[in-house]
Amino acid sequence: MAGESILVVEDNDTNLRLFIYLLSAKGYQVRGASDAQQALELMRNFHPRLILMDLQLPGTDGYELTRRLKADPGTRDILIIALTAYAMRGDEEKALAAGCDGYITKPIDTRALPVRIAEYLASGTQGPPDAGS
Ligand code: MN
């Protein structure tokens, strides 16, 4: 659904700008962070529906940030889609093991990215099984 909120966590500034541009063009409310600390600070006042998460970040990496968010009842409902590097075999399994809900492989296909994001948002609309309990 257009208007849904997305947080992009990516330390490569060119990629970050590209992802924000591509997703904003589809009508999403997009915010960006270049590391885990910035992401956590932003999320004090911003609860995105989905996070596009680069795994390789300086300091706290995307795996650790995902584990923290999925361990917190206040943020575990957020869909986390990992950005995995094509050359890094095993990234996908590690991403899912850390709690990511899915992954998109870099380098990204600029036309496919919004489609994949829309699919993940549509598939995750019911929230976690324990929601509301
Ligand atoms: Mn990176």
Short mmCIF file of C-alpha atoms and ligand atoms in Angstrom, two decimals:
data_model
loop_
_atom_site.label_atom_id
_atom_site.label_comp_id
_atom_site.label_asym_id
_atom_site.label_seq_id
_atom_site.Cartn_x
_atom_site.Cartn_y
_atom_site.Cartn_z
CA MET A 1 0.00 0.00 0.00
CA ALA A 2 1.38 3.39 -0.90
CA GLY A 3 2.18 5.64 2.01
CA GLU A 4 3.55 2.87 4.16
CA SER A 5 6.72 3.71 6.04
CA ILE A 6 10.11 2.25 5.25
CA LEU A 7 13.48 2.71 6.93
CA VAL A 8 16.56 2.08 4.83
CA VAL A 9 19.75 1.26 6.78
CA GLU A 10 22.73 1.42 4.44
CA ASP A 11 26.20 2.85 5.00
CA ASN A 12 26.97 3.37 1.32
CA ASP A 13 25.69 6.88 0.68
CA THR A 14 25.15 6.37 -3.05
CA ASN A 15 23.08 3.24 -2.40
CA LEU A 16 21.17 4.92 0.42
CA ARG A 17 20.19 7.84 -1.81
CA LEU A 18 19.22 5.47 -4.62
CA PHE A 19 17.01 3.29 -2.41
CA ILE A 20 15.32 6.34 -0.86
CA TYR A 21 14.72 7.78 -4.31
CA LEU A 22 13.30 4.55 -5.76
CA LEU A 23 10.96 3.90 -2.84
CA SER A 24 9.87 7.53 -2.38
CA ALA A 25 8.91 7.55 -6.06
CA LYS A 26 6.45 4.74 -5.29
CA GLY A 27 4.78 6.80 -2.58
CA TYR A 28 6.35 5.26 0.50
CA GLN A 29 7.32 7.40 3.46
CA VAL A 30 11.05 6.68 3.48
CA ARG A 31 13.70 7.54 6.06
CA GLY A 32 17.37 6.63 5.87
CA ALA A 33 20.10 5.77 8.37
CA SER A 34 23.75 5.04 7.68
CA ASP A 35 24.44 2.92 10.75
CA ALA A 36 22.72 1.04 13.56
CA GLN A 37 22.98 3.87 16.08
CA GLN A 38 21.38 6.35 13.70
CA ALA A 39 18.64 3.82 12.93
CA LEU A 40 17.86 3.26 16.62
CA GLU A 41 17.79 7.01 17.30
CA LEU A 42 15.43 7.57 14.38
CA MET A 43 13.17 4.76 15.56
CA ARG A 44 12.45 6.47 18.88
CA ASN A 45 9.97 8.58 16.93
CA PHE A 46 9.47 6.48 13.80
CA HIS A 47 7.99 2.99 13.63
CA PRO A 48 8.42 1.76 10.07
CA ARG A 49 6.37 -1.07 8.58
CA LEU A 50 9.52 -2.41 6.90
CA ILE A 51 13.27 -2.00 7.20
CA LEU A 52 15.57 -2.52 4.22
CA MET A 53 18.68 -3.61 6.09
CA ASP A 54 22.23 -3.62 4.76
CA LEU A 55 24.08 -6.40 6.61
CA GLN A 56 27.58 -4.96 6.34
CA LEU A 57 27.59 -1.84 8.51
CA PRO A 58 30.39 -0.17 10.48
CA GLY A 59 30.10 -0.88 14.21
CA THR A 60 26.94 -2.84 14.99
CA ASP A 61 26.21 -4.78 11.81
CA GLY A 62 22.87 -5.56 10.21
CA TYR A 63 22.70 -9.05 11.72
CA GLU A 64 23.09 -7.72 15.26
CA LEU A 65 20.67 -4.85 14.69
CA THR A 66 18.11 -7.33 13.32
CA ARG A 67 18.53 -9.62 16.34
CA ARG A 68 17.99 -6.66 18.69
CA LEU A 69 14.88 -5.42 16.88
CA LYS A 70 13.37 -8.92 16.69
CA ALA A 71 14.06 -9.52 20.39
CA ASP A 72 12.23 -6.31 21.37
CA PRO A 73 8.42 -6.62 21.67
CA GLY A 74 8.15 -2.99 20.55
CA THR A 75 9.85 -3.57 17.21
CA ARG A 76 9.54 -7.28 16.42
CA ASP A 77 6.50 -6.67 14.18
CA ILE A 78 8.60 -4.65 11.72
CA LEU A 79 9.37 -6.55 8.54
CA ILE A 80 13.14 -6.68 8.04
CA ILE A 81 14.41 -7.37 4.55
CA ALA A 82 18.17 -7.88 4.31
CA LEU A 83 20.32 -6.53 1.52
CA THR A 84 22.73 -9.36 0.82
CA ALA A 85 25.76 -9.26 -1.45
CA TYR A 86 25.65 -11.65 -4.38
CA ALA A 87 29.31 -12.50 -3.87
CA MET A 88 28.87 -13.33 -0.20
CA ARG A 89 27.63 -16.91 -0.15
CA GLY A 90 25.80 -17.84 3.01
CA ASP A 91 24.54 -14.29 3.65
CA GLU A 92 20.95 -15.33 3.00
CA GLU A 93 20.98 -18.15 5.54
CA LYS A 94 22.70 -15.95 8.12
CA ALA A 95 20.18 -13.16 7.49
CA LEU A 96 17.22 -15.48 8.05
CA ALA A 97 18.89 -16.99 11.12
CA ALA A 98 19.28 -13.47 12.57
CA GLY A 99 15.53 -12.96 12.18
CA CYS A 100 15.21 -11.23 8.82
CA ASP A 101 11.88 -11.84 7.09
CA GLY A 102 13.47 -12.00 3.65
CA TYR A 103 16.31 -10.71 1.56
CA ILE A 104 17.12 -8.88 -1.64
CA THR A 105 20.44 -9.45 -3.36
CA LYS A 106 22.82 -6.62 -4.23
CA PRO A 107 23.60 -5.25 -6.72
CA ILE A 108 19.90 -4.50 -6.80
CA ASP A 109 17.67 -4.40 -9.88
CA THR A 110 16.20 -0.89 -9.72
CA ARG A 111 12.93 -1.99 -11.37
CA ALA A 112 12.56 -5.14 -9.30
CA LEU A 113 13.27 -3.51 -5.91
CA PRO A 114 9.91 -1.71 -5.48
CA VAL A 115 8.10 -4.83 -6.70
CA ARG A 116 9.85 -7.05 -4.16
CA ILE A 117 9.19 -4.53 -1.38
CA ALA A 118 5.49 -4.36 -2.31
CA GLU A 119 5.33 -8.18 -2.22
CA TYR A 120 6.93 -8.32 1.21
CA LEU A 121 4.57 -5.62 2.53
CA ALA A 122 1.56 -7.50 1.13
CA SER A 123 2.66 -10.84 2.56
CA GLY A 124 3.35 -9.39 5.99
CA THR A 125 0.12 -7.47 6.55
CA GLN A 126 -1.20 -9.85 9.19
CA GLY A 127 1.71 -9.25 11.54
CA PRO A 128 3.35 -11.80 13.79
CA PRO A 129 1.33 -14.81 15.00
CA ASP A 130 1.29 -13.51 18.57
CA ALA A 131 0.13 -9.99 17.67
CA GLY A 132 -2.48 -8.64 20.03
CA SER A 133 -2.15 -11.41 22.56
MN MN B 1 27.43 -1.80 3.80
#
